[in-house]
PDB file of C-alpha atoms in Angstrom:
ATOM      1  CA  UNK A 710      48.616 207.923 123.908  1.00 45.00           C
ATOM      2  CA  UNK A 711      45.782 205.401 122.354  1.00 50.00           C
ATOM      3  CA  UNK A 712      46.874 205.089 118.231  1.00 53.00           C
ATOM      4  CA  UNK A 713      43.691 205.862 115.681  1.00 50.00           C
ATOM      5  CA  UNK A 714      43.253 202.569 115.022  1.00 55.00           C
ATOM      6  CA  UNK A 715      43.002 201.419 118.724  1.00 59.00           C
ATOM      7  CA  UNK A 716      40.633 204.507 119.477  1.00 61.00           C
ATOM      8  CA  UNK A 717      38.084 203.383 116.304  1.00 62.00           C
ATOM      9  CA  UNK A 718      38.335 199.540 117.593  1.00 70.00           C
ATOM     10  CA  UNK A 719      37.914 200.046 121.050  1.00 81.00           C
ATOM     11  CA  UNK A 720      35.587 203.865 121.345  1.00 81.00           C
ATOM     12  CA  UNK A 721      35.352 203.453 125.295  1.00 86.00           C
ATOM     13  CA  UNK A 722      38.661 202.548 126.284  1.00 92.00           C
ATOM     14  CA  UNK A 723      41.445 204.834 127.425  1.00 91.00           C
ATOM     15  CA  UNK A 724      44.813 203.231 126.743  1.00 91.00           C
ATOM     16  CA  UNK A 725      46.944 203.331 129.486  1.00 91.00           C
ATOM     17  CA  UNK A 726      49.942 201.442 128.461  1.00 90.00           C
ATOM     18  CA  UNK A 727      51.419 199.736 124.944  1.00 90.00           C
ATOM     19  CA  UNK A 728      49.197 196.519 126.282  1.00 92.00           C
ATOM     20  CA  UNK A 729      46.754 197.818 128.815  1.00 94.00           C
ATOM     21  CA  UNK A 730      43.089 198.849 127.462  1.00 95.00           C
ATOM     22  CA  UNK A 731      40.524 199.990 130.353  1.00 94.00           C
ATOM     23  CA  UNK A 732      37.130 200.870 130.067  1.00 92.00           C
ATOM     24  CA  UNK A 733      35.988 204.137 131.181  1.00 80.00           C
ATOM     25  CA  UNK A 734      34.303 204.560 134.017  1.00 56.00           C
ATOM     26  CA  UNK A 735      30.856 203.234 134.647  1.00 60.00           C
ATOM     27  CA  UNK A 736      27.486 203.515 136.596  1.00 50.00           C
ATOM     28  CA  UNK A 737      27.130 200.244 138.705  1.00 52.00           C
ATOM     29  CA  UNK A 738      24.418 198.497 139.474  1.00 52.00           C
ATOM     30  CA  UNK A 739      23.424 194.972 140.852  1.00 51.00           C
ATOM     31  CA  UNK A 740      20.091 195.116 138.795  1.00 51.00           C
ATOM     32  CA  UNK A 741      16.592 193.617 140.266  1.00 49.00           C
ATOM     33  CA  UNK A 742      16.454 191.897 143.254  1.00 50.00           C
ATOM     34  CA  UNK A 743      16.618 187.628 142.598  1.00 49.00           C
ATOM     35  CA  UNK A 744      18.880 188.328 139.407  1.00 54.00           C
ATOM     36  CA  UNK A 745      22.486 187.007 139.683  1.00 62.00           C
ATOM     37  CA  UNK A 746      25.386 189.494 140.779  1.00 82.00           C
ATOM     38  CA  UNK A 747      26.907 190.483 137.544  1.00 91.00           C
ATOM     39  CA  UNK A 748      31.053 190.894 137.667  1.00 96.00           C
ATOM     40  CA  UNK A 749      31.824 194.234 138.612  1.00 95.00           C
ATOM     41  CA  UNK A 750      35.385 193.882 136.289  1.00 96.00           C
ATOM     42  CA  UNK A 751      36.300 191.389 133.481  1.00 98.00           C
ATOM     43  CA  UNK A 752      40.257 191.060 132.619  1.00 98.00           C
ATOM     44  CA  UNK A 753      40.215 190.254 129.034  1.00 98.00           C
ATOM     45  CA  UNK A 754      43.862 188.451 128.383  1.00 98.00           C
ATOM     46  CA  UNK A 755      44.631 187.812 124.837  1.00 96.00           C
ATOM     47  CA  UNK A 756      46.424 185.623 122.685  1.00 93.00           C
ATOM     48  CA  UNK A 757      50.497 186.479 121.592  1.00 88.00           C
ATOM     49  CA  UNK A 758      49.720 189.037 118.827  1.00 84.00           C
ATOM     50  CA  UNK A 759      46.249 189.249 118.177  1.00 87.00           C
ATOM     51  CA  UNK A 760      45.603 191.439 115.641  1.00 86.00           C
ATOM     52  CA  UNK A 761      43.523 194.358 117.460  1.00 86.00           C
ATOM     53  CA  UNK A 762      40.438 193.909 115.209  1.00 90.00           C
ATOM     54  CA  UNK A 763      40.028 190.706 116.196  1.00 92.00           C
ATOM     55  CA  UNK A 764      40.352 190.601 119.851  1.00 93.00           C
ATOM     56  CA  UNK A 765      37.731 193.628 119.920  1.00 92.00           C
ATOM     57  CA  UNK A 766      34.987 191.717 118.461  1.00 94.00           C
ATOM     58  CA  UNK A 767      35.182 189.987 122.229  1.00 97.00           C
ATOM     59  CA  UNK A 768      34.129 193.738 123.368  1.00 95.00           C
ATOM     60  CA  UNK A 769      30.257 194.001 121.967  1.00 94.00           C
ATOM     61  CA  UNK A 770      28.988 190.656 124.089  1.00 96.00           C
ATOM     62  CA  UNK A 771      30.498 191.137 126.701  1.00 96.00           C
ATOM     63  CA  UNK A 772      29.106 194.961 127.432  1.00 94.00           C
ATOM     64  CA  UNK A 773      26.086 193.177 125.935  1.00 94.00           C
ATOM     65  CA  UNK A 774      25.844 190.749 128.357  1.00 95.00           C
ATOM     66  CA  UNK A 775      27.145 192.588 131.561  1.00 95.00           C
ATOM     67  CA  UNK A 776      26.776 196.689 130.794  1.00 93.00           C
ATOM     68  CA  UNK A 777      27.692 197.842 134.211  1.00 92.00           C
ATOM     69  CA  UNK A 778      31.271 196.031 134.417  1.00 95.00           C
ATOM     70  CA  UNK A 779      34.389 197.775 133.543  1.00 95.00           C
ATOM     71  CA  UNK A 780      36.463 195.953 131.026  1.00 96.00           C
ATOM     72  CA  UNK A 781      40.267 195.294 130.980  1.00 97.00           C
ATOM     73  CA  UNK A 782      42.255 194.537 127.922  1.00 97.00           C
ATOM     74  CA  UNK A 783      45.655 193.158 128.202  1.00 96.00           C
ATOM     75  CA  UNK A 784      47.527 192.256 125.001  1.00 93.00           C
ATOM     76  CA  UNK A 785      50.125 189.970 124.538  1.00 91.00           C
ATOM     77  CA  UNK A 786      53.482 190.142 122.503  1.00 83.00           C
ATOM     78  CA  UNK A 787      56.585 187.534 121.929  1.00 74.00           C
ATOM     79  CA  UNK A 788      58.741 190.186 123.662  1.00 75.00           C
ATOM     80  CA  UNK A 789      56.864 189.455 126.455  1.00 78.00           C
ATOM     81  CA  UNK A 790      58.388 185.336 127.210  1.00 71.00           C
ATOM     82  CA  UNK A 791      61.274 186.954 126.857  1.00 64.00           C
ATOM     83  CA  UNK A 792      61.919 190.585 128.366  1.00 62.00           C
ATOM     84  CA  UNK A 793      58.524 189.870 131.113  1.00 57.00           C
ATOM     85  CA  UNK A 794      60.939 191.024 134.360  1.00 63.00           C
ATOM     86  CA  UNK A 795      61.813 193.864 132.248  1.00 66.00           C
ATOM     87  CA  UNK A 796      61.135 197.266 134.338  1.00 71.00           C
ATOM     88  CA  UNK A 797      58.888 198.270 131.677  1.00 69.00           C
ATOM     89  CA  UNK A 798      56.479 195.028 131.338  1.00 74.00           C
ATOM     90  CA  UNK A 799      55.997 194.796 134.847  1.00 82.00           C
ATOM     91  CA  UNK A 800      55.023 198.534 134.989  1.00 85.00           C
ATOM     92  CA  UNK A 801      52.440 197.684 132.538  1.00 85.00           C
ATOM     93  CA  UNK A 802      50.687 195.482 135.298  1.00 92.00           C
ATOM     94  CA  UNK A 803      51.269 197.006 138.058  1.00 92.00           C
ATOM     95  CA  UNK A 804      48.910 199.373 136.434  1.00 91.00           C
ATOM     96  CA  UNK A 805      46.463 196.254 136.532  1.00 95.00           C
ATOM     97  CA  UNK A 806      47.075 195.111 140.009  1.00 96.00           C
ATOM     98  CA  UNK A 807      46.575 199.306 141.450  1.00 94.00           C
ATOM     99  CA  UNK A 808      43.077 198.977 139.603  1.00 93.00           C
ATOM    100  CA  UNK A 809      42.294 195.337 141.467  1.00 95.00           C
ATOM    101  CA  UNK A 810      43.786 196.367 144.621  1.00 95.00           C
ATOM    102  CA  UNK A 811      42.123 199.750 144.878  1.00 95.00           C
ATOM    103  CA  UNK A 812      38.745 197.840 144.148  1.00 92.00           C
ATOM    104  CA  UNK A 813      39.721 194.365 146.435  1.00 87.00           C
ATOM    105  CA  UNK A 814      35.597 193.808 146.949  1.00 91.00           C
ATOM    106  CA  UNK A 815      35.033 193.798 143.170  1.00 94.00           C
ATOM    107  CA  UNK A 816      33.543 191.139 141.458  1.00 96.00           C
ATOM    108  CA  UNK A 817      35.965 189.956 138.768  1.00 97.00           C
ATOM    109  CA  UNK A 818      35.889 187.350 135.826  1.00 98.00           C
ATOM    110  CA  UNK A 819      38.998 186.153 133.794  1.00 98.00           C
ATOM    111  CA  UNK A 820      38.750 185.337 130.345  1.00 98.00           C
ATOM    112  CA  UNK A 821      42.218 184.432 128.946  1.00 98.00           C
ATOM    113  CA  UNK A 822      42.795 182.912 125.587  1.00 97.00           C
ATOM    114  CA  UNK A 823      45.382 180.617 124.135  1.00 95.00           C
ATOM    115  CA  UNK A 824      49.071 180.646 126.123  1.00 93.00           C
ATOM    116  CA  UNK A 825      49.838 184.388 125.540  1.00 92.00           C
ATOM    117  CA  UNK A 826      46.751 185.022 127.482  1.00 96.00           C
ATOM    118  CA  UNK A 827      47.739 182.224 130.151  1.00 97.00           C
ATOM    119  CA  UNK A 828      50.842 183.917 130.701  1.00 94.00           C
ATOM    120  CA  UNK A 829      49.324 187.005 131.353  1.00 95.00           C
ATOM    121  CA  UNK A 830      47.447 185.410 134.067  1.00 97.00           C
ATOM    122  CA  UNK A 831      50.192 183.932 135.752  1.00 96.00           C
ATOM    123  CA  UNK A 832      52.522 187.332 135.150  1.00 94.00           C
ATOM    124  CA  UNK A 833      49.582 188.921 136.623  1.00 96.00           C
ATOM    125  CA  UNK A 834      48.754 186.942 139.930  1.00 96.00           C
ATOM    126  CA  UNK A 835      52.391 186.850 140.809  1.00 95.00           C
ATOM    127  CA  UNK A 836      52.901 190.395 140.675  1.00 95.00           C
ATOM    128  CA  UNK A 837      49.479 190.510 142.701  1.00 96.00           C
ATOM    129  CA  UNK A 838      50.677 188.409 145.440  1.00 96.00           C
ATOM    130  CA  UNK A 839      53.833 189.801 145.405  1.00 94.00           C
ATOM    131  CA  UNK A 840      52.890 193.314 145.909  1.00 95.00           C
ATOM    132  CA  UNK A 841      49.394 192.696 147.851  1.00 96.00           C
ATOM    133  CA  UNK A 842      50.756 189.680 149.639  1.00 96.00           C
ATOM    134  CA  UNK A 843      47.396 187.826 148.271  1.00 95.00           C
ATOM    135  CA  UNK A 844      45.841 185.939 146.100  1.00 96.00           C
ATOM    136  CA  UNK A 845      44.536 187.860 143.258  1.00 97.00           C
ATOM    137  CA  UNK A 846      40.771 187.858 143.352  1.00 96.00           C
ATOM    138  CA  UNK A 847      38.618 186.447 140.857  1.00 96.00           C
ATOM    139  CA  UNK A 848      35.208 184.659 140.867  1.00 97.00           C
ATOM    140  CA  UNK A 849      35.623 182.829 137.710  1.00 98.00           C
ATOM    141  CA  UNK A 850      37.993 182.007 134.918  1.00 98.00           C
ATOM    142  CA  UNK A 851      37.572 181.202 132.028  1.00 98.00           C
ATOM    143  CA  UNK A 852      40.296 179.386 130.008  1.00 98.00           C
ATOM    144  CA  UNK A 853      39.804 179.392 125.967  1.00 98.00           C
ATOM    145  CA  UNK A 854      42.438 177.674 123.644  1.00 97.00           C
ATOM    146  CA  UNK A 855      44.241 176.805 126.306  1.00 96.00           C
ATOM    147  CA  UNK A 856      46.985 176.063 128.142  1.00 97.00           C
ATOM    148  CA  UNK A 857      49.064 174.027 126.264  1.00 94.00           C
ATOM    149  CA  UNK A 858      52.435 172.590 127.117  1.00 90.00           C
ATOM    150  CA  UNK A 859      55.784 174.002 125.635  1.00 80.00           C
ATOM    151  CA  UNK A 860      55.638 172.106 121.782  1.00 78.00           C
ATOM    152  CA  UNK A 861      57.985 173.844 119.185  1.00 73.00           C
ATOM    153  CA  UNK A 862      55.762 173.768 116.185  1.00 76.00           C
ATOM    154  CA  UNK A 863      52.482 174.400 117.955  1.00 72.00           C
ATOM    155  CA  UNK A 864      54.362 177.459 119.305  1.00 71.00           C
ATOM    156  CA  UNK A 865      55.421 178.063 115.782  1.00 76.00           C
ATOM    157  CA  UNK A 866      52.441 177.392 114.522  1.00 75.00           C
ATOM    158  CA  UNK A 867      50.855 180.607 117.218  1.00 67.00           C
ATOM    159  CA  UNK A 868      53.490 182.690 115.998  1.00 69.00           C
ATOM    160  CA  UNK A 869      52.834 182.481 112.568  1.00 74.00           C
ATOM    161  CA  UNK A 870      49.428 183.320 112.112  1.00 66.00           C
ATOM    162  CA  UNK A 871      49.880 186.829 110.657  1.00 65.00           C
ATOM    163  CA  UNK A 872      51.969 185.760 107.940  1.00 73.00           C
ATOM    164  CA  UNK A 873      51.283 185.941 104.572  1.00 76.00           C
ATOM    165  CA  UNK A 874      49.765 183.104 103.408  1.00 76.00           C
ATOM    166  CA  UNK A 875      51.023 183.395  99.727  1.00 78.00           C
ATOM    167  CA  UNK A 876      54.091 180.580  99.283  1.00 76.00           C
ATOM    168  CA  UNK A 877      57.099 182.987  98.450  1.00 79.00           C
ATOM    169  CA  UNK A 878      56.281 185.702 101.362  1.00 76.00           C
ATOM    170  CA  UNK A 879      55.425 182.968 103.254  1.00 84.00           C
ATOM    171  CA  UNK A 880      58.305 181.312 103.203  1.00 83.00           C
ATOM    172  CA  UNK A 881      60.794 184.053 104.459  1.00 82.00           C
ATOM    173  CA  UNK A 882      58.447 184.455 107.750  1.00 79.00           C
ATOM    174  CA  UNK A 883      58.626 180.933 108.696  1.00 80.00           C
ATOM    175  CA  UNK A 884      62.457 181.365 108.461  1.00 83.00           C
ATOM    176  CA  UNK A 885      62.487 184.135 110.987  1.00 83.00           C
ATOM    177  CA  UNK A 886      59.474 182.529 113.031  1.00 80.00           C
ATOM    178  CA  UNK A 887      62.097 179.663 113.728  1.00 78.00           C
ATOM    179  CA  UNK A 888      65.253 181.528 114.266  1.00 84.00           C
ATOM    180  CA  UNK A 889      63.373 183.615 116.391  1.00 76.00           C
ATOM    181  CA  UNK A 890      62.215 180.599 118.555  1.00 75.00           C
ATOM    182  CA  UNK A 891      65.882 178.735 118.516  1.00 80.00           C
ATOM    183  CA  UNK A 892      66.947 181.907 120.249  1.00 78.00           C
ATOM    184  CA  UNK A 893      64.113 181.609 122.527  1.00 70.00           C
ATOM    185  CA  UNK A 894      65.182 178.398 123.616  1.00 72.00           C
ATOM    186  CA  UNK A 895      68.726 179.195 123.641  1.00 73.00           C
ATOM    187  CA  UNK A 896      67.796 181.842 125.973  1.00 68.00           C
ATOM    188  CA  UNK A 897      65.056 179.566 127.924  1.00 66.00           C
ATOM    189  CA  UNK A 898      62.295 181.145 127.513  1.00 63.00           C
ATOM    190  CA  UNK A 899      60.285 178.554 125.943  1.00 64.00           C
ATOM    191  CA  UNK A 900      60.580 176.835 129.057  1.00 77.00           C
ATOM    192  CA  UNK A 901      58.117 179.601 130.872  1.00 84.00           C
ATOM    193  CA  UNK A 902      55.322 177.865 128.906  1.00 87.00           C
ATOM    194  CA  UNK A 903      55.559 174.863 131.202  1.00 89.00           C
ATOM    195  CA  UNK A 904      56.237 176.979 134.155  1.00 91.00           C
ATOM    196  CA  UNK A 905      52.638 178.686 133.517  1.00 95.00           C
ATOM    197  CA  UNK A 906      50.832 175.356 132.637  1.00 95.00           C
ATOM    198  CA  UNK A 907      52.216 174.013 136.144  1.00 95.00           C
ATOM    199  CA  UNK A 908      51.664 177.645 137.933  1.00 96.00           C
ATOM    200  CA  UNK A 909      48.190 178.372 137.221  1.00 97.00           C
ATOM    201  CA  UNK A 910      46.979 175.223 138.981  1.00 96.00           C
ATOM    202  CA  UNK A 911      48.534 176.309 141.768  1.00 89.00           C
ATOM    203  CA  UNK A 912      46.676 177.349 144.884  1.00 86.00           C
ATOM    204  CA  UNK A 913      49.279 179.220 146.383  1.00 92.00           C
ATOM    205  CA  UNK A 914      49.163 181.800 143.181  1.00 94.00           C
ATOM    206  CA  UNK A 915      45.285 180.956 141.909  1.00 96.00           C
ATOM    207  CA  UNK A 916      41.713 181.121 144.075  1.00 95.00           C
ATOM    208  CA  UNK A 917      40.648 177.152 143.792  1.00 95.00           C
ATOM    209  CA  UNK A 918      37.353 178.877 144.963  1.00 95.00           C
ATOM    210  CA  UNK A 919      37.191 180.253 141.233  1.00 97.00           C
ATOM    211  CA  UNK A 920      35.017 178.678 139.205  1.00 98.00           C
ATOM    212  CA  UNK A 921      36.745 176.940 136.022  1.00 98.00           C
ATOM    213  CA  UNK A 922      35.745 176.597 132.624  1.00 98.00           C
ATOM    214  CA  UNK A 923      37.940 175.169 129.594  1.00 98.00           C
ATOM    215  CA  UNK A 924      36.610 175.775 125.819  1.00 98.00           C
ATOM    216  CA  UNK A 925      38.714 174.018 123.947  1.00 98.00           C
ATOM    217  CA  UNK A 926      38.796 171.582 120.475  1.00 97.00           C
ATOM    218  CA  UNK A 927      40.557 168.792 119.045  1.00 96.00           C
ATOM    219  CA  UNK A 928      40.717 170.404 115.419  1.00 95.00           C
ATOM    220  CA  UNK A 929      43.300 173.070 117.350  1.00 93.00           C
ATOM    221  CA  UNK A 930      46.511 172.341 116.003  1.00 87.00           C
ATOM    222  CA  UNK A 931      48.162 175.047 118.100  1.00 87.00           C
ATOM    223  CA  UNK A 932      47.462 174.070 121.426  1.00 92.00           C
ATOM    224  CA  UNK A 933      46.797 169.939 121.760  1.00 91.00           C
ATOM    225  CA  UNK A 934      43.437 169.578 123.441  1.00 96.00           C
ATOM    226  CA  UNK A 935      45.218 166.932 125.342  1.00 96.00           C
ATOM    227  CA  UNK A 936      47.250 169.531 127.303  1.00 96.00           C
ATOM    228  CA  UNK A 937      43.806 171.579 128.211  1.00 98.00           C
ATOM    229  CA  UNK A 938      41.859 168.522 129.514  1.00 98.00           C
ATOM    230  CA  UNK A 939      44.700 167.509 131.971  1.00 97.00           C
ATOM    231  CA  UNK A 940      44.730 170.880 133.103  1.00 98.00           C
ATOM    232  CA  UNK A 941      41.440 170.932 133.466  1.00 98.00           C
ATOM    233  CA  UNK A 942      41.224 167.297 135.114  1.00 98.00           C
ATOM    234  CA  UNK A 943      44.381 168.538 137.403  1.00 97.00           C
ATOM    235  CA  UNK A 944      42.634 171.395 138.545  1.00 98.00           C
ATOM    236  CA  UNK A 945      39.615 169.370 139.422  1.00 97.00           C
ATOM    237  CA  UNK A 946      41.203 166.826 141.091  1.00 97.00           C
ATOM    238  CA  UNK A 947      42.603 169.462 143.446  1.00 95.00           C
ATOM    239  CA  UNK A 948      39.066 170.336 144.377  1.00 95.00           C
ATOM    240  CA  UNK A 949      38.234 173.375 142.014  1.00 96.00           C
ATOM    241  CA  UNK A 950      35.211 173.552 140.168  1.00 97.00           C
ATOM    242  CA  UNK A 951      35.636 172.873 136.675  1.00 98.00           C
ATOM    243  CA  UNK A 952      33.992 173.188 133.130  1.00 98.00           C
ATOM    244  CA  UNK A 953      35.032 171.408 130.328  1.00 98.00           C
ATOM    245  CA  UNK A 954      33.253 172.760 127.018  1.00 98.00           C
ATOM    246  CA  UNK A 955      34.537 170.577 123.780  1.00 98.00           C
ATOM    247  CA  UNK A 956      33.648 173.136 120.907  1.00 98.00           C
ATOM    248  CA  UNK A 957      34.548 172.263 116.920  1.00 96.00           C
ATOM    249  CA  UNK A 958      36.562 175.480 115.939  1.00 94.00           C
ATOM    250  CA  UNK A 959      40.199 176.031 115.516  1.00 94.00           C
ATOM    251  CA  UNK A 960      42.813 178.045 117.068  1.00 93.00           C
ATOM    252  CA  UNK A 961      41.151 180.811 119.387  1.00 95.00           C
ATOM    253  CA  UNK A 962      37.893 180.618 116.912  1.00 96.00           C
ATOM    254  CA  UNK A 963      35.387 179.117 119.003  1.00 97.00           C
ATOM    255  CA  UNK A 964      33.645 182.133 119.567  1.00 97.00           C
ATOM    256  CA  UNK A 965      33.185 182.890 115.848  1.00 95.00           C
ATOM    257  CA  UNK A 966      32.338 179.346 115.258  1.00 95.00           C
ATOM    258  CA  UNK A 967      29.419 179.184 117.544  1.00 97.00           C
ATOM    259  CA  UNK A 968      28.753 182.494 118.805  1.00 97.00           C
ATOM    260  CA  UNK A 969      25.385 181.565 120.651  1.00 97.00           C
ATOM    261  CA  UNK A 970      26.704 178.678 122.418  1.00 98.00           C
ATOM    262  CA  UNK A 971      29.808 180.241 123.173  1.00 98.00           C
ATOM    263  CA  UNK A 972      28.467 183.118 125.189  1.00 98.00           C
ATOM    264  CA  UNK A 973      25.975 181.054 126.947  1.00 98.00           C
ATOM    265  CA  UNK A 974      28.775 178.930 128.190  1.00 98.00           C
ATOM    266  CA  UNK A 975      30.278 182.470 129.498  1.00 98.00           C
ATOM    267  CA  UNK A 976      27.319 183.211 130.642  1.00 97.00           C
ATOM    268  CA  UNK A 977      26.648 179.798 132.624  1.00 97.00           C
ATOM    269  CA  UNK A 978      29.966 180.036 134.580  1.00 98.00           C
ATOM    270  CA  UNK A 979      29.612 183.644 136.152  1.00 97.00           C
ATOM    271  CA  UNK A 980      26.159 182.179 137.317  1.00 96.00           C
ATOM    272  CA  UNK A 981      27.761 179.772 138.709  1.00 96.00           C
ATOM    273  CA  UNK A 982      30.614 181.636 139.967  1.00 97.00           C
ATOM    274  CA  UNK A 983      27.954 184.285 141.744  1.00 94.00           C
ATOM    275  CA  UNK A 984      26.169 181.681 143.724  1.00 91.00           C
ATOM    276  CA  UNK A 985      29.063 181.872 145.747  1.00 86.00           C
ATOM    277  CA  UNK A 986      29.329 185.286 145.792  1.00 84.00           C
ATOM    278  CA  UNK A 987      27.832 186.829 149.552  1.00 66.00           C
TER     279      UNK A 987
END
């Protein structure tokens, strides 16, 4: 069942899981003849623990910008670099990969931000190719904030952006924020970060026929920029068409820094991406 406070945030979704968000059903149509195909579903991934008011205001532009596709909301949670093989997390996206399979001639864009997002992605297409025994389909992806390589404070830094930002209640969180992570790595999960960095350039688990674009910054303290432009410059090199857009915002805040340039970008890469499209 979808909580009040999802329902107001997000009026045309039906939650199906604790991290899956759909949007109903909808009407589709290629609009008039000479105009570029418009994605028929956009996977919106987000970062580890975005607050739900935040990743929503994502929502408005992008029904703005493309009305007739159906919009999919996966959140992200610490628990998930941990417990992600857990029956319960993989049922979450199996739910995801019925959807794509059912509708295997859909038109899809990714939009995944920071590595909570990027893990998704990579959770995501191996479940797909597990299950489907291919590679799962998208015409474009779009990487914001990311992804970085594994970096203990950066990933400290992610974890602690809902904590109070007076000193004394401050102080307590970072405590936990740490312990929390030295278990991680005792347990080696911290080392999936790397895994995903490596995996999602991978052809055998991503389409290289995808068209790439990175929005990143060098004023992001979470993720280095370094890390994003030698994915980026990876992927490239291993024939994919890539995007690099170099943006001035922090953390994951590139579309509230410069809203108009940042949805043009969006917008730039699915046109793109649909002059492939048959």
């Amino acid at each position: 069942m979808a909580s009040k406070s999802s329902e107001a945030l997000l009026p045309s979704f039906k939650q199906v899981s604790p991290a899956v968000y759909i949007q109903s059903s909808l009407i589709r149509s290629n609009g008039p003849p000479g105009k570029p195909k418009t994605p028929d579903i956009i996977l919106l991934l987000s970062w580890v623990g975005a607050n739900k008011a935040h990743i929503a205001k994502y929502i408005p532009d992008y029904m703005a910008l493309y009305p007739n596709a159906r919009i999919t909301l996966i959140t992200s949670a610490p628990t998930d670099f941990l417990f992600g093989n857990r029956a319960s997390q993989r049922n979450q996206l199996k739910l995801v990969v019925d959807v794509l399979a059912a509708e295997y001639k859909a038109t899809v864009l990714v939009h995944l931000l920071s590595n909570g997002g990027s893990h998704t992605l990579w959770r995501l297409a191996k479940m797909y190719k597990e299950t489907q025994g291919c590679l799962l389909p998208m015409n474009a992806l779009i990487f914001d904030s990311g992804p970085g390589k594994m970096d203990f404070d950066r990933v400290a830094a992610v974890l602690s952006l809902d904590l109070p930002k007076g000193r004394y209640l401050r102080l307590p969180g970072l405590c936990l924020v740490y312990m929390y992570l030295c278990f991680l790595w005792a347990m080696g999960a911290l080392s999936i970060i790397d895994h995903v960095w490596h995996g999602l350039n991978g052809p055998d688990l991503i389409d290289p026929n995808a068209v790439r674009c990175y929005i990143y910054s060098k004023r992001d303290v979470m993720v280095w920029w370094k890390d994003v432009e030698d994915h980026a410059d990876e992927a490239e090199a291993r024939g994919c068409k890539v995007k690099k857009e170099l943006f001035q915002g922090e953390h994951v805040a590139h579309m509230r820094s410069d809203r108009g340039r940042y949805w043009k970008v969006v917008g730039n890469v699915w046109d793109m991406a649909s002059q492939k499209i048959q």
